PDB file of C-alpha atoms in Angstrom:
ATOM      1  CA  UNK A 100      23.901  84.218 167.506  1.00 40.00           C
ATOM      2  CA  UNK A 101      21.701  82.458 165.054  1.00 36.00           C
ATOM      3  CA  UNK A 102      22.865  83.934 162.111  1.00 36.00           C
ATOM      4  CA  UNK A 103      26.452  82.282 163.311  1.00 37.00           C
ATOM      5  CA  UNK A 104      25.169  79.225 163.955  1.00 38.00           C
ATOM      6  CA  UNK A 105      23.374  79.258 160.343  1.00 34.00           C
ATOM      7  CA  UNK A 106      26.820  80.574 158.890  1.00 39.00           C
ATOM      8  CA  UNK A 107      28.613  78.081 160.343  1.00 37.00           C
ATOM      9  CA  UNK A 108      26.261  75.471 159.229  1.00 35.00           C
ATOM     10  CA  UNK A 109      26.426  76.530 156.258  1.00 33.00           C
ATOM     11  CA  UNK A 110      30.585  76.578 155.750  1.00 34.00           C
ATOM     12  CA  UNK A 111      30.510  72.788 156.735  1.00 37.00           C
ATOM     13  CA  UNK A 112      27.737  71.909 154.659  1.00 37.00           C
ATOM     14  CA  UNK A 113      29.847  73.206 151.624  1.00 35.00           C
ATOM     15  CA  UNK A 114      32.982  72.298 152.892  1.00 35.00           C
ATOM     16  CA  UNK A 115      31.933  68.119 153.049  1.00 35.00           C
ATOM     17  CA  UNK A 116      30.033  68.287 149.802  1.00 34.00           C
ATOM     18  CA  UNK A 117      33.257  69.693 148.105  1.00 33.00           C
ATOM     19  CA  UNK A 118      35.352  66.988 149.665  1.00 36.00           C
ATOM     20  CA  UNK A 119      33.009  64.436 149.230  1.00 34.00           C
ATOM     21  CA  UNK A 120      32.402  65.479 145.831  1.00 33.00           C
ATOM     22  CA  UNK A 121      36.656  64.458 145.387  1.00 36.00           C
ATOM     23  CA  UNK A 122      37.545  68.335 144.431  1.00 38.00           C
ATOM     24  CA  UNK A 123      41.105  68.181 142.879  1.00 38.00           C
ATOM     25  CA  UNK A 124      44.631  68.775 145.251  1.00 43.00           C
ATOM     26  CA  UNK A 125      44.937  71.371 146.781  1.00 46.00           C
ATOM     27  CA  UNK A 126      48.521  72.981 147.209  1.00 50.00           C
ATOM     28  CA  UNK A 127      50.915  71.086 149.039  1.00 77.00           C
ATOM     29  CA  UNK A 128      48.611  68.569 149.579  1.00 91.00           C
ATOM     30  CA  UNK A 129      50.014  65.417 150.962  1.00 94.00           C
ATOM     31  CA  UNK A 130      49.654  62.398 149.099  1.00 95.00           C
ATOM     32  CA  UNK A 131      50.027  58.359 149.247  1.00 94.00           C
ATOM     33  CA  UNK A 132      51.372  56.383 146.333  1.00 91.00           C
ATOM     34  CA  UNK A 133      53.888  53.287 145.634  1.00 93.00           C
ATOM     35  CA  UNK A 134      57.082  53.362 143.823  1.00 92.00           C
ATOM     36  CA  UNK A 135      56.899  51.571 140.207  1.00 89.00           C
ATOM     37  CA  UNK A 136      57.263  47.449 140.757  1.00 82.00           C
ATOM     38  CA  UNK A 137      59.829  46.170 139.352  1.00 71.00           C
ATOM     39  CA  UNK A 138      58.867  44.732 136.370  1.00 64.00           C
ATOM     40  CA  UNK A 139      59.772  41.285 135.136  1.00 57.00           C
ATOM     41  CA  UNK A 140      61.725  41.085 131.808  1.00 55.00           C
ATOM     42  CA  UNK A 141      60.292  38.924 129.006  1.00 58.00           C
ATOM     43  CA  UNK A 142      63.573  36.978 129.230  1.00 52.00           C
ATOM     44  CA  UNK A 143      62.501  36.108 132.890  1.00 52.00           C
ATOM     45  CA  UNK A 144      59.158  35.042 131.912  1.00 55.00           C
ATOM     46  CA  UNK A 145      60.066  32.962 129.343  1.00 61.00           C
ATOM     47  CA  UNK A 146      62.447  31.315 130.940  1.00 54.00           C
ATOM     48  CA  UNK A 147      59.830  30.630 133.949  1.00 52.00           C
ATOM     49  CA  UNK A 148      57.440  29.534 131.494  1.00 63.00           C
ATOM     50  CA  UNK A 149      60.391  26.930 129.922  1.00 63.00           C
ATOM     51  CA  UNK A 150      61.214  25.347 133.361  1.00 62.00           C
ATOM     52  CA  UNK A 151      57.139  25.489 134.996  1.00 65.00           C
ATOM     53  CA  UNK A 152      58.176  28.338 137.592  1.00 62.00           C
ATOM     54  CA  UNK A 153      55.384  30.269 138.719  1.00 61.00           C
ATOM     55  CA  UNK A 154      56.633  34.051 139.004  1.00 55.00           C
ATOM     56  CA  UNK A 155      55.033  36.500 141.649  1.00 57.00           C
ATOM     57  CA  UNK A 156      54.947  40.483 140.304  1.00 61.00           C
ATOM     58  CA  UNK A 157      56.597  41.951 143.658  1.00 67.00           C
ATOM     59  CA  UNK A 158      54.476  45.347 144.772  1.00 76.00           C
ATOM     60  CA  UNK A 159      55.824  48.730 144.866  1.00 83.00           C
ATOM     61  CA  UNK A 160      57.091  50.369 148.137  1.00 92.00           C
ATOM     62  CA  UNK A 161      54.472  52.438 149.645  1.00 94.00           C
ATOM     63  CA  UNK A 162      55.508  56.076 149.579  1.00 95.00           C
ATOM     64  CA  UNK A 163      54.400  59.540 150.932  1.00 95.00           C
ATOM     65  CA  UNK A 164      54.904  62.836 148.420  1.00 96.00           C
ATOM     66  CA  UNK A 165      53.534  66.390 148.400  1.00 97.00           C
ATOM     67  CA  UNK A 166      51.209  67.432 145.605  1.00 97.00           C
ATOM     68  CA  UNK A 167      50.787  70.905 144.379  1.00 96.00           C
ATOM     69  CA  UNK A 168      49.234  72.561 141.618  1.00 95.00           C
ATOM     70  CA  UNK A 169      47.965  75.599 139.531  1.00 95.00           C
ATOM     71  CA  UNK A 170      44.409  76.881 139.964  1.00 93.00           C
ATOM     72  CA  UNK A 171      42.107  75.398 137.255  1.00 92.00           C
ATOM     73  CA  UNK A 172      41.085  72.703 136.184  1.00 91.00           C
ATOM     74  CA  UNK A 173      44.398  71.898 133.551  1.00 87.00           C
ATOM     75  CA  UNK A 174      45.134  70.050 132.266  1.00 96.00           C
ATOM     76  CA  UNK A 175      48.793  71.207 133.498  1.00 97.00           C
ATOM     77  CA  UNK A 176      52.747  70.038 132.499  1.00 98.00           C
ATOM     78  CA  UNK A 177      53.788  68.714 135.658  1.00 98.00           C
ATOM     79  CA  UNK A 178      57.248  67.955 137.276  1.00 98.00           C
ATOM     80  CA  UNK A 179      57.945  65.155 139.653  1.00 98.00           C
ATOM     81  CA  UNK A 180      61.214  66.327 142.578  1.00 98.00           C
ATOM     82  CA  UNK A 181      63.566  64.159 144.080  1.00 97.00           C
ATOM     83  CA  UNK A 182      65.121  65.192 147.075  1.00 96.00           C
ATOM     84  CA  UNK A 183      68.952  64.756 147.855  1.00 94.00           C
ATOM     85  CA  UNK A 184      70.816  61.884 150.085  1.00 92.00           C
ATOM     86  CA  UNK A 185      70.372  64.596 153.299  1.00 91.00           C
ATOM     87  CA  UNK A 186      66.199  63.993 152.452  1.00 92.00           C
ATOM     88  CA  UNK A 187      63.466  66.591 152.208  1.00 91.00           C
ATOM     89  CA  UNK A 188      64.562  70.738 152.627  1.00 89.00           C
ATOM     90  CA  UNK A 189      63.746  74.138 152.474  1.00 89.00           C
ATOM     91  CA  UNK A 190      64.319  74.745 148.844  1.00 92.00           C
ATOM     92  CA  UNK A 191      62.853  71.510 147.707  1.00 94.00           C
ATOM     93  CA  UNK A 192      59.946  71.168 149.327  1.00 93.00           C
ATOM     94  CA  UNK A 193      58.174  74.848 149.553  1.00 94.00           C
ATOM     95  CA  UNK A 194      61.035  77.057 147.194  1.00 95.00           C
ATOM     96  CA  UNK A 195      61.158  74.924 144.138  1.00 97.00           C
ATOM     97  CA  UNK A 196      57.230  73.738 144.008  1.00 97.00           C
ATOM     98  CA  UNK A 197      56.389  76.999 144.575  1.00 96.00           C
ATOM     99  CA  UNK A 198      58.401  78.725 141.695  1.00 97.00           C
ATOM    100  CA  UNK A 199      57.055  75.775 139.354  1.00 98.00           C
ATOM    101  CA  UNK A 200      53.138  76.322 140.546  1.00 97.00           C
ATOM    102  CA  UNK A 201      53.806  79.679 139.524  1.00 96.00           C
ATOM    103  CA  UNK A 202      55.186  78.606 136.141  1.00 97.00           C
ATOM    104  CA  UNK A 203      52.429  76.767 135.848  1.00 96.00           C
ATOM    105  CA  UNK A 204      53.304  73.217 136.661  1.00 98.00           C
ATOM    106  CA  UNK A 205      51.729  70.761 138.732  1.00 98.00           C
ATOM    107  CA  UNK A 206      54.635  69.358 141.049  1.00 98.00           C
ATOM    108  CA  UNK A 207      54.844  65.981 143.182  1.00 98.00           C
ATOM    109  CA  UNK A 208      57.426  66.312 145.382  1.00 98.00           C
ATOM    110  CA  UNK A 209      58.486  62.369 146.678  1.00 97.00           C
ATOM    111  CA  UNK A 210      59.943  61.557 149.979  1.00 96.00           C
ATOM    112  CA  UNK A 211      61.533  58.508 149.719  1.00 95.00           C
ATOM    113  CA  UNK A 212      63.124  58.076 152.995  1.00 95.00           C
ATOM    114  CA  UNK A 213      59.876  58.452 155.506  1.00 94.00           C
ATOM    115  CA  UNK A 214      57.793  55.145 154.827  1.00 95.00           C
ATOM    116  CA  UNK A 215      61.479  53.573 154.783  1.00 94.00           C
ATOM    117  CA  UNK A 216      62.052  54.688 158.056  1.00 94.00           C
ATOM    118  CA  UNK A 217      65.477  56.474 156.080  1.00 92.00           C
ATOM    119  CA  UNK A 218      67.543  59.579 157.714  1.00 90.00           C
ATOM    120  CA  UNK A 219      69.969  59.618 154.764  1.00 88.00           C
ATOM    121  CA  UNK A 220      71.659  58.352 152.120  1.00 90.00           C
ATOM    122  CA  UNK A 221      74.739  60.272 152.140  1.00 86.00           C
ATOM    123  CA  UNK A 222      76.739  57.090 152.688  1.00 85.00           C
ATOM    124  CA  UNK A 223      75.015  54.220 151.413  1.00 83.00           C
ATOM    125  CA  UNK A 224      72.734  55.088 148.349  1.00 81.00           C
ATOM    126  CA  UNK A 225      69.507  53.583 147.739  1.00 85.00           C
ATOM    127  CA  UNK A 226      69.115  52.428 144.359  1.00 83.00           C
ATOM    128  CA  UNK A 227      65.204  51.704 144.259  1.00 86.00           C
ATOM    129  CA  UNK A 228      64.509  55.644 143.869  1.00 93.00           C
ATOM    130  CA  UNK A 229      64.463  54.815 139.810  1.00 93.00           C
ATOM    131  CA  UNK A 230      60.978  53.179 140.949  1.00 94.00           C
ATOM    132  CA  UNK A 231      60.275  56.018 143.342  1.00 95.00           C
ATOM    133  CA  UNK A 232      60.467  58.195 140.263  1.00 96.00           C
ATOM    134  CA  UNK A 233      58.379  56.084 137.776  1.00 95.00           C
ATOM    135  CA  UNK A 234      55.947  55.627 141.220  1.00 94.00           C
ATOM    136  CA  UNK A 235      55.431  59.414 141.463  1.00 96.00           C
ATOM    137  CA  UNK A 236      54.411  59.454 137.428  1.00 97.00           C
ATOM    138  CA  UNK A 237      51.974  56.145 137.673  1.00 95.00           C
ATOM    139  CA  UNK A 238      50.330  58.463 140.520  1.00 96.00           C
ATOM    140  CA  UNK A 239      50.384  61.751 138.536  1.00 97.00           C
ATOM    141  CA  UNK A 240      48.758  60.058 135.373  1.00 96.00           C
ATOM    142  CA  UNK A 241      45.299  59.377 137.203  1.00 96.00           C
ATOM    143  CA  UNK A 242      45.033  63.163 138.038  1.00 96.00           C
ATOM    144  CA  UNK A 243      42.525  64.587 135.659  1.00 95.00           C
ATOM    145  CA  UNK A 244      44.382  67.983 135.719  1.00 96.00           C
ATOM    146  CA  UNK A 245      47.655  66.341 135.113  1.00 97.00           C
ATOM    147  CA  UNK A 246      48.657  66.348 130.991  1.00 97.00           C
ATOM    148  CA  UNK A 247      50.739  62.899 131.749  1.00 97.00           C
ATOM    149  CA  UNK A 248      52.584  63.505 128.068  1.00 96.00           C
ATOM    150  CA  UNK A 249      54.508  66.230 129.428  1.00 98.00           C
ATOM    151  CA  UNK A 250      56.140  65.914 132.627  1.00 98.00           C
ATOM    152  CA  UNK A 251      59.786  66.607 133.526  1.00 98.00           C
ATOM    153  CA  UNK A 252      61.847  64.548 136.513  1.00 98.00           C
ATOM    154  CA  UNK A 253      64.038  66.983 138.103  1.00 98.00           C
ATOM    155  CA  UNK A 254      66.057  66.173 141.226  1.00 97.00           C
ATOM    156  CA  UNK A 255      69.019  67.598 143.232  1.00 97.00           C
ATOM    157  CA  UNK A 256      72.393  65.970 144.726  1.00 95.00           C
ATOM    158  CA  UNK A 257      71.918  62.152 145.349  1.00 95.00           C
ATOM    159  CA  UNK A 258      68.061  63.121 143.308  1.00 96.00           C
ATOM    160  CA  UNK A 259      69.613  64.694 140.294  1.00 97.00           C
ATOM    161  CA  UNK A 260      72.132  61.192 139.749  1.00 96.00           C
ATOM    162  CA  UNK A 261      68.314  59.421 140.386  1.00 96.00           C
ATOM    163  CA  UNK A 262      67.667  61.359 137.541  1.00 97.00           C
ATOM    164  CA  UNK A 263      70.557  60.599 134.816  1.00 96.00           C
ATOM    165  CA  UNK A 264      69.982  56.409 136.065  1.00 94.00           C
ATOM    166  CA  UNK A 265      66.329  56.746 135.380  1.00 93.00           C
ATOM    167  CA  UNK A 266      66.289  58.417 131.614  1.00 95.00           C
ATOM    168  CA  UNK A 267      69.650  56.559 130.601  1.00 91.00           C
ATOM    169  CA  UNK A 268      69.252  54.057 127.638  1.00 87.00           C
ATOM    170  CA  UNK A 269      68.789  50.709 128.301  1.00 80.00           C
ATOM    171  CA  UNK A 270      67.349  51.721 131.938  1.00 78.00           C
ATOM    172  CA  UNK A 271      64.554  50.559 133.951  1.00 80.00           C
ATOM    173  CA  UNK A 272      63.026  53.527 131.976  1.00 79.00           C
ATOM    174  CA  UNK A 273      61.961  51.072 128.980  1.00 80.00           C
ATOM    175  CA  UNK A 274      59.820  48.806 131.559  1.00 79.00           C
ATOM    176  CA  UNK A 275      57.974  51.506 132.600  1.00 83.00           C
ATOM    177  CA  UNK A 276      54.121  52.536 131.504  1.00 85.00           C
ATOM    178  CA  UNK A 277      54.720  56.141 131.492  1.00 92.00           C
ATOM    179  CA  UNK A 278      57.749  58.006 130.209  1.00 94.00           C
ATOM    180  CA  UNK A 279      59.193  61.504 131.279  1.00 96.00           C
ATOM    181  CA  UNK A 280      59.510  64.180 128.669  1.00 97.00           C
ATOM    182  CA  UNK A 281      62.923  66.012 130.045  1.00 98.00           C
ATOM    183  CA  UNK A 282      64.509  65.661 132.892  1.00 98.00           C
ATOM    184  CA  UNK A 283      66.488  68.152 135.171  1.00 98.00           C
ATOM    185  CA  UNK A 284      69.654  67.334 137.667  1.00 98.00           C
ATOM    186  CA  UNK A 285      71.297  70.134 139.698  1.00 98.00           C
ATOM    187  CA  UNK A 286      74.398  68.683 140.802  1.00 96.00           C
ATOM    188  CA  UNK A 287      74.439  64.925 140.129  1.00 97.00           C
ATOM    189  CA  UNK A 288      76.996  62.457 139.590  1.00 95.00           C
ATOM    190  CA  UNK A 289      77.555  61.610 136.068  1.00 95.00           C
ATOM    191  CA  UNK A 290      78.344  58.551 134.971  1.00 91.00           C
ATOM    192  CA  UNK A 291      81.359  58.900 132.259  1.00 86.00           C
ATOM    193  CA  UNK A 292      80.171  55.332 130.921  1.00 85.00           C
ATOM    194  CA  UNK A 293      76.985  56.531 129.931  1.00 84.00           C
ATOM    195  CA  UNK A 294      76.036  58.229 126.703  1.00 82.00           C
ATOM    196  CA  UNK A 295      72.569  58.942 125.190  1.00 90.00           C
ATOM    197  CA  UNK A 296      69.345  59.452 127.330  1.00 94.00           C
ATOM    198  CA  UNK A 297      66.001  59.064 126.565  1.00 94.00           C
ATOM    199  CA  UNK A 298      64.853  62.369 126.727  1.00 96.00           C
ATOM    200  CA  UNK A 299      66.227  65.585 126.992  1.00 97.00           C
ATOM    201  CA  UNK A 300      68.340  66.207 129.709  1.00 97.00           C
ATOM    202  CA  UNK A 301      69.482  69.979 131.437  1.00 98.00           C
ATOM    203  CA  UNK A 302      72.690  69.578 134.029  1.00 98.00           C
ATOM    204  CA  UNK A 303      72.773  72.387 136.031  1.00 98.00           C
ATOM    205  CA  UNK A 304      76.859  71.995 138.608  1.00 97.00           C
ATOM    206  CA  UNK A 305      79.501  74.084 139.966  1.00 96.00           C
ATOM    207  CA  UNK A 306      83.087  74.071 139.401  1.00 95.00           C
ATOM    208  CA  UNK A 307      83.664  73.755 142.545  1.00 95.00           C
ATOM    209  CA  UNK A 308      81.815  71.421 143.646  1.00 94.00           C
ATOM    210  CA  UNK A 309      83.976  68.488 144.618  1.00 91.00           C
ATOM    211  CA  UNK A 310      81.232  66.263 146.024  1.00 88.00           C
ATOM    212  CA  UNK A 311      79.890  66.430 142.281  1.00 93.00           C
ATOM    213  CA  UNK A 312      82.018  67.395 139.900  1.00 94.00           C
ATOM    214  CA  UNK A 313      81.910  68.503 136.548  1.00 95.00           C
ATOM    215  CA  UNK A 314      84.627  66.580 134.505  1.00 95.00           C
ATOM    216  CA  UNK A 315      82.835  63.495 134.595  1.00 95.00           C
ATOM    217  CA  UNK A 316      79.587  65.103 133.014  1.00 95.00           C
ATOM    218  CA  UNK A 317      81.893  66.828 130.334  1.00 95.00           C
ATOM    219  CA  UNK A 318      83.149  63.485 129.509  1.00 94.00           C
ATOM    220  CA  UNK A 319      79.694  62.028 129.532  1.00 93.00           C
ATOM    221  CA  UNK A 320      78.562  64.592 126.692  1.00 92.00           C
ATOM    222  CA  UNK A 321      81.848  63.879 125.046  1.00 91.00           C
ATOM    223  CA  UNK A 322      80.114  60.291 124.128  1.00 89.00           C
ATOM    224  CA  UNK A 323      76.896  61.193 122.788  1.00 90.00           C
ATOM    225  CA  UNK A 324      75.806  60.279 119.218  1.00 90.00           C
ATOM    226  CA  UNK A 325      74.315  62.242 117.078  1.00 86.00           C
ATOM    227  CA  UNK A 326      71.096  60.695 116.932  1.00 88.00           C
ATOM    228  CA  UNK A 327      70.506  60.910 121.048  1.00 89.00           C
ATOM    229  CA  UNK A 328      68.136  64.113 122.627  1.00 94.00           C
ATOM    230  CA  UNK A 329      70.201  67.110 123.819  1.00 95.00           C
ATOM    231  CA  UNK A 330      71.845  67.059 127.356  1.00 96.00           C
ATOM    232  CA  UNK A 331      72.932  70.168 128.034  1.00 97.00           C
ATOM    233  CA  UNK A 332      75.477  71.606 130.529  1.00 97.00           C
ATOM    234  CA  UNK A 333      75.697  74.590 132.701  1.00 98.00           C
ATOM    235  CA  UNK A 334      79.377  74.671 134.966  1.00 98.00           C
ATOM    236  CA  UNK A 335      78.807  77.965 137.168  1.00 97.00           C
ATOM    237  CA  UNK A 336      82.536  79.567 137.727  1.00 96.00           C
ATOM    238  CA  UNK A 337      83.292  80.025 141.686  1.00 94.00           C
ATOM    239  CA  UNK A 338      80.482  77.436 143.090  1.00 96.00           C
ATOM    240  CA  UNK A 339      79.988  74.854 145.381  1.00 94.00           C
ATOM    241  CA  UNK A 340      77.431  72.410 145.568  1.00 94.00           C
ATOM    242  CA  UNK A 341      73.212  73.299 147.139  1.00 93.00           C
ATOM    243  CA  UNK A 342      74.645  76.552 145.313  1.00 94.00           C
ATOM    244  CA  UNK A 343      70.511  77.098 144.034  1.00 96.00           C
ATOM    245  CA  UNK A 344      69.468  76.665 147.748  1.00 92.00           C
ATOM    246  CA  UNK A 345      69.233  79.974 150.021  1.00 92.00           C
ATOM    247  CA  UNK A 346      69.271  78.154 153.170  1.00 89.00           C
ATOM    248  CA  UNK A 347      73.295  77.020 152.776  1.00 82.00           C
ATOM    249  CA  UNK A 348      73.841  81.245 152.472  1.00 83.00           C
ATOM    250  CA  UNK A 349      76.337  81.008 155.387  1.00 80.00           C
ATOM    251  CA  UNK A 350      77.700  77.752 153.598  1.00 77.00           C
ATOM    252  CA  UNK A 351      78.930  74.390 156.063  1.00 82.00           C
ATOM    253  CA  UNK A 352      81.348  71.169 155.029  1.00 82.00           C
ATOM    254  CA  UNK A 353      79.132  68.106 154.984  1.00 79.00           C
ATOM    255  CA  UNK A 354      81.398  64.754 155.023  1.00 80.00           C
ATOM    256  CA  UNK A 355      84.443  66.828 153.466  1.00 80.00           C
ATOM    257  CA  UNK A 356      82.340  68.576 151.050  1.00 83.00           C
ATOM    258  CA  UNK A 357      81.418  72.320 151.080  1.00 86.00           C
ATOM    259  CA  UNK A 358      77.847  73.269 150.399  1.00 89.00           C
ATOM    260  CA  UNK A 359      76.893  77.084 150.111  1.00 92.00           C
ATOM    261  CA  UNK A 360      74.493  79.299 148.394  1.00 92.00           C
ATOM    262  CA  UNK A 361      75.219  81.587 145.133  1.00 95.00           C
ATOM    263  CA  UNK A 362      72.886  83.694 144.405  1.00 95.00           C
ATOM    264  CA  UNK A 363      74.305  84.714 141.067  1.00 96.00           C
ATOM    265  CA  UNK A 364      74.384  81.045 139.923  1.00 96.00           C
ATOM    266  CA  UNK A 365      71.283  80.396 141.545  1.00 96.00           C
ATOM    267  CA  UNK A 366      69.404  83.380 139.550  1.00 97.00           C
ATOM    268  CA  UNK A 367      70.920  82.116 136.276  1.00 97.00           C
ATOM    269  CA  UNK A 368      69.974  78.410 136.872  1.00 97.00           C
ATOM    270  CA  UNK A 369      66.706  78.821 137.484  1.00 98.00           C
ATOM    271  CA  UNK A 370      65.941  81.358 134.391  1.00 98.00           C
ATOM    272  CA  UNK A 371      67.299  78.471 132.369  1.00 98.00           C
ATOM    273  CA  UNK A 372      65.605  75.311 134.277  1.00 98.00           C
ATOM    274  CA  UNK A 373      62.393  77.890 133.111  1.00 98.00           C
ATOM    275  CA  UNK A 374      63.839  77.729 129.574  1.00 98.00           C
ATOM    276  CA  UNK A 375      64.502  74.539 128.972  1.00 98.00           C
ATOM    277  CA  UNK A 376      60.720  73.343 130.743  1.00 98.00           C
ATOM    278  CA  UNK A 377      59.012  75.973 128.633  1.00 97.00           C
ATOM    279  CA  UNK A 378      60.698  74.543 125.250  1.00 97.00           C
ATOM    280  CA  UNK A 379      60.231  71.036 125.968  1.00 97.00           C
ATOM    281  CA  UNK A 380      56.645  70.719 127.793  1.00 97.00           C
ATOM    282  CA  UNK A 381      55.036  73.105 125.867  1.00 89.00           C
ATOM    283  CA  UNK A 382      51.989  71.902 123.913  1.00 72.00           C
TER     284      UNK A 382
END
């Protein structure tokens, strides 16, 4: 019985000094951090200067995310997720992070809707996830094991369009601190209006997918220059959209919109999303 006790003691005893001590995430770990603020142009503050306004820098919205990482000490590439309007699943929130921990990546995976008291966005979007995005890297650069120079946004559905608006030219991307290096969007909605990005970009859709179809991406690549980073494009034949995430396998119609599985497309995705990280967060 005393050699329990003494066991025991000893477990807690190293347990708090490790905590104490501020040991690095653990996996899945959750996390508290605000979106970016919205900065003030120089326009803005010139203009207040002109006319003797006083200007307030309006906080970020406090937000709750899920942190995992590699063992070591890094530091690692990391990737930053952004769920879709329908908010935090299966495949994004345990499937994805751990495929990318096993890659190698640190991953933050943000919730936007929880702290906003949010169910969905499936009808009216929310158009401060840019920020959430920017947030999530502000938090990730004060993580020792975190190589801030070389993390990708990726997101999916409502996530993945997050994605194109925040490394689009002439974004909110320029007022930000810290910059993505690529960026990944499974099944967003492309703007046709927009051209170059900032970094580059992998578009990952189905051509079936009617809730995000593909002509308007096509049409979007059709109006890059030459001088712009790579977007890439990858239309799967025969597939709907969610087609990378196994827990649509039976399929359903969401708002007039089919979303099912495909494994086939799925497998062929992901072996490129692992591609195109590799080439453009290596050291």
């Amino acid at each position: 019985m005393k050699t329990t006790v003494y066991g025991l003691f000893l477990y807690l005893a190293a347990f708090l000094a490790v905590t104490l001590a501020g040991n690095p995430a653990d996996a899945d770990e959750l996390v508290h951090f605000e979106s970016a603020p919205v900065k003030l142009s120089a326009f803005r503050i010139s203009k207040a200067r002109e006319q003797g306004e006083i200007l307030f820098q309006p906080p970020g919205t406090p937000l709750l995310g899920y942190l995992s990482r590699p063992q070591g000490d890094g530091p690692f590439p990391a990737v930053v997720l952004l769920h879709g309007c329908e908010g935090m699943r299966l495949s994004v929130k345990d499937l994805w992070p751990q495929r990318l921990v096993r890659w190698g990546y640190a991953v933050l995976v943000v919730d936007s809707f929880t702290t906003r008291t949010i169910r969905d966005t499936c009808q009216s979007p929310l158009p401060d996830r840019v920020f959430d995005a920017y947030g999530a890297l502000n938090f990730l650069s004060k993580q020792s094991f975190v190589d801030i120079g070389r993390v990708a946004l990726m997101g999916f559905s409502a996530g993945g369009t997050v994605t194109l608006e925040g490394t689009k030219i002439e974004g909110n991307e320029q007022l930000m601190d810290h910059k993505f290096k690529a960026a990944v969007a499974y099944y967003p909605v492309c703007a046709t209006s927009e051209g170059d990005a900032t970094v580059p970009i992998l578009i990952l859709t189905g051509d079936r997918d009617n809730w995000s179809p593909a002509e308007p991406c096509r049409k979007r690549l059709a109006r890059l220059s030459d001088n712009g980073p790579p977007i890439e494009l990858n239309i799967y034949k025969g597939t709907y959209h969610d087609f990378d995430a196994p827990e649509f396998k039976v399929g359903r119609r969401v708002l007039g919109h089919i979303e099912k599985y495909n494994p086939d497309a799925a497998e062929k995705s992901i072996r490129s999303v692992r591609i195109f990280l590799r080439k453009y967060l290596s050291n």
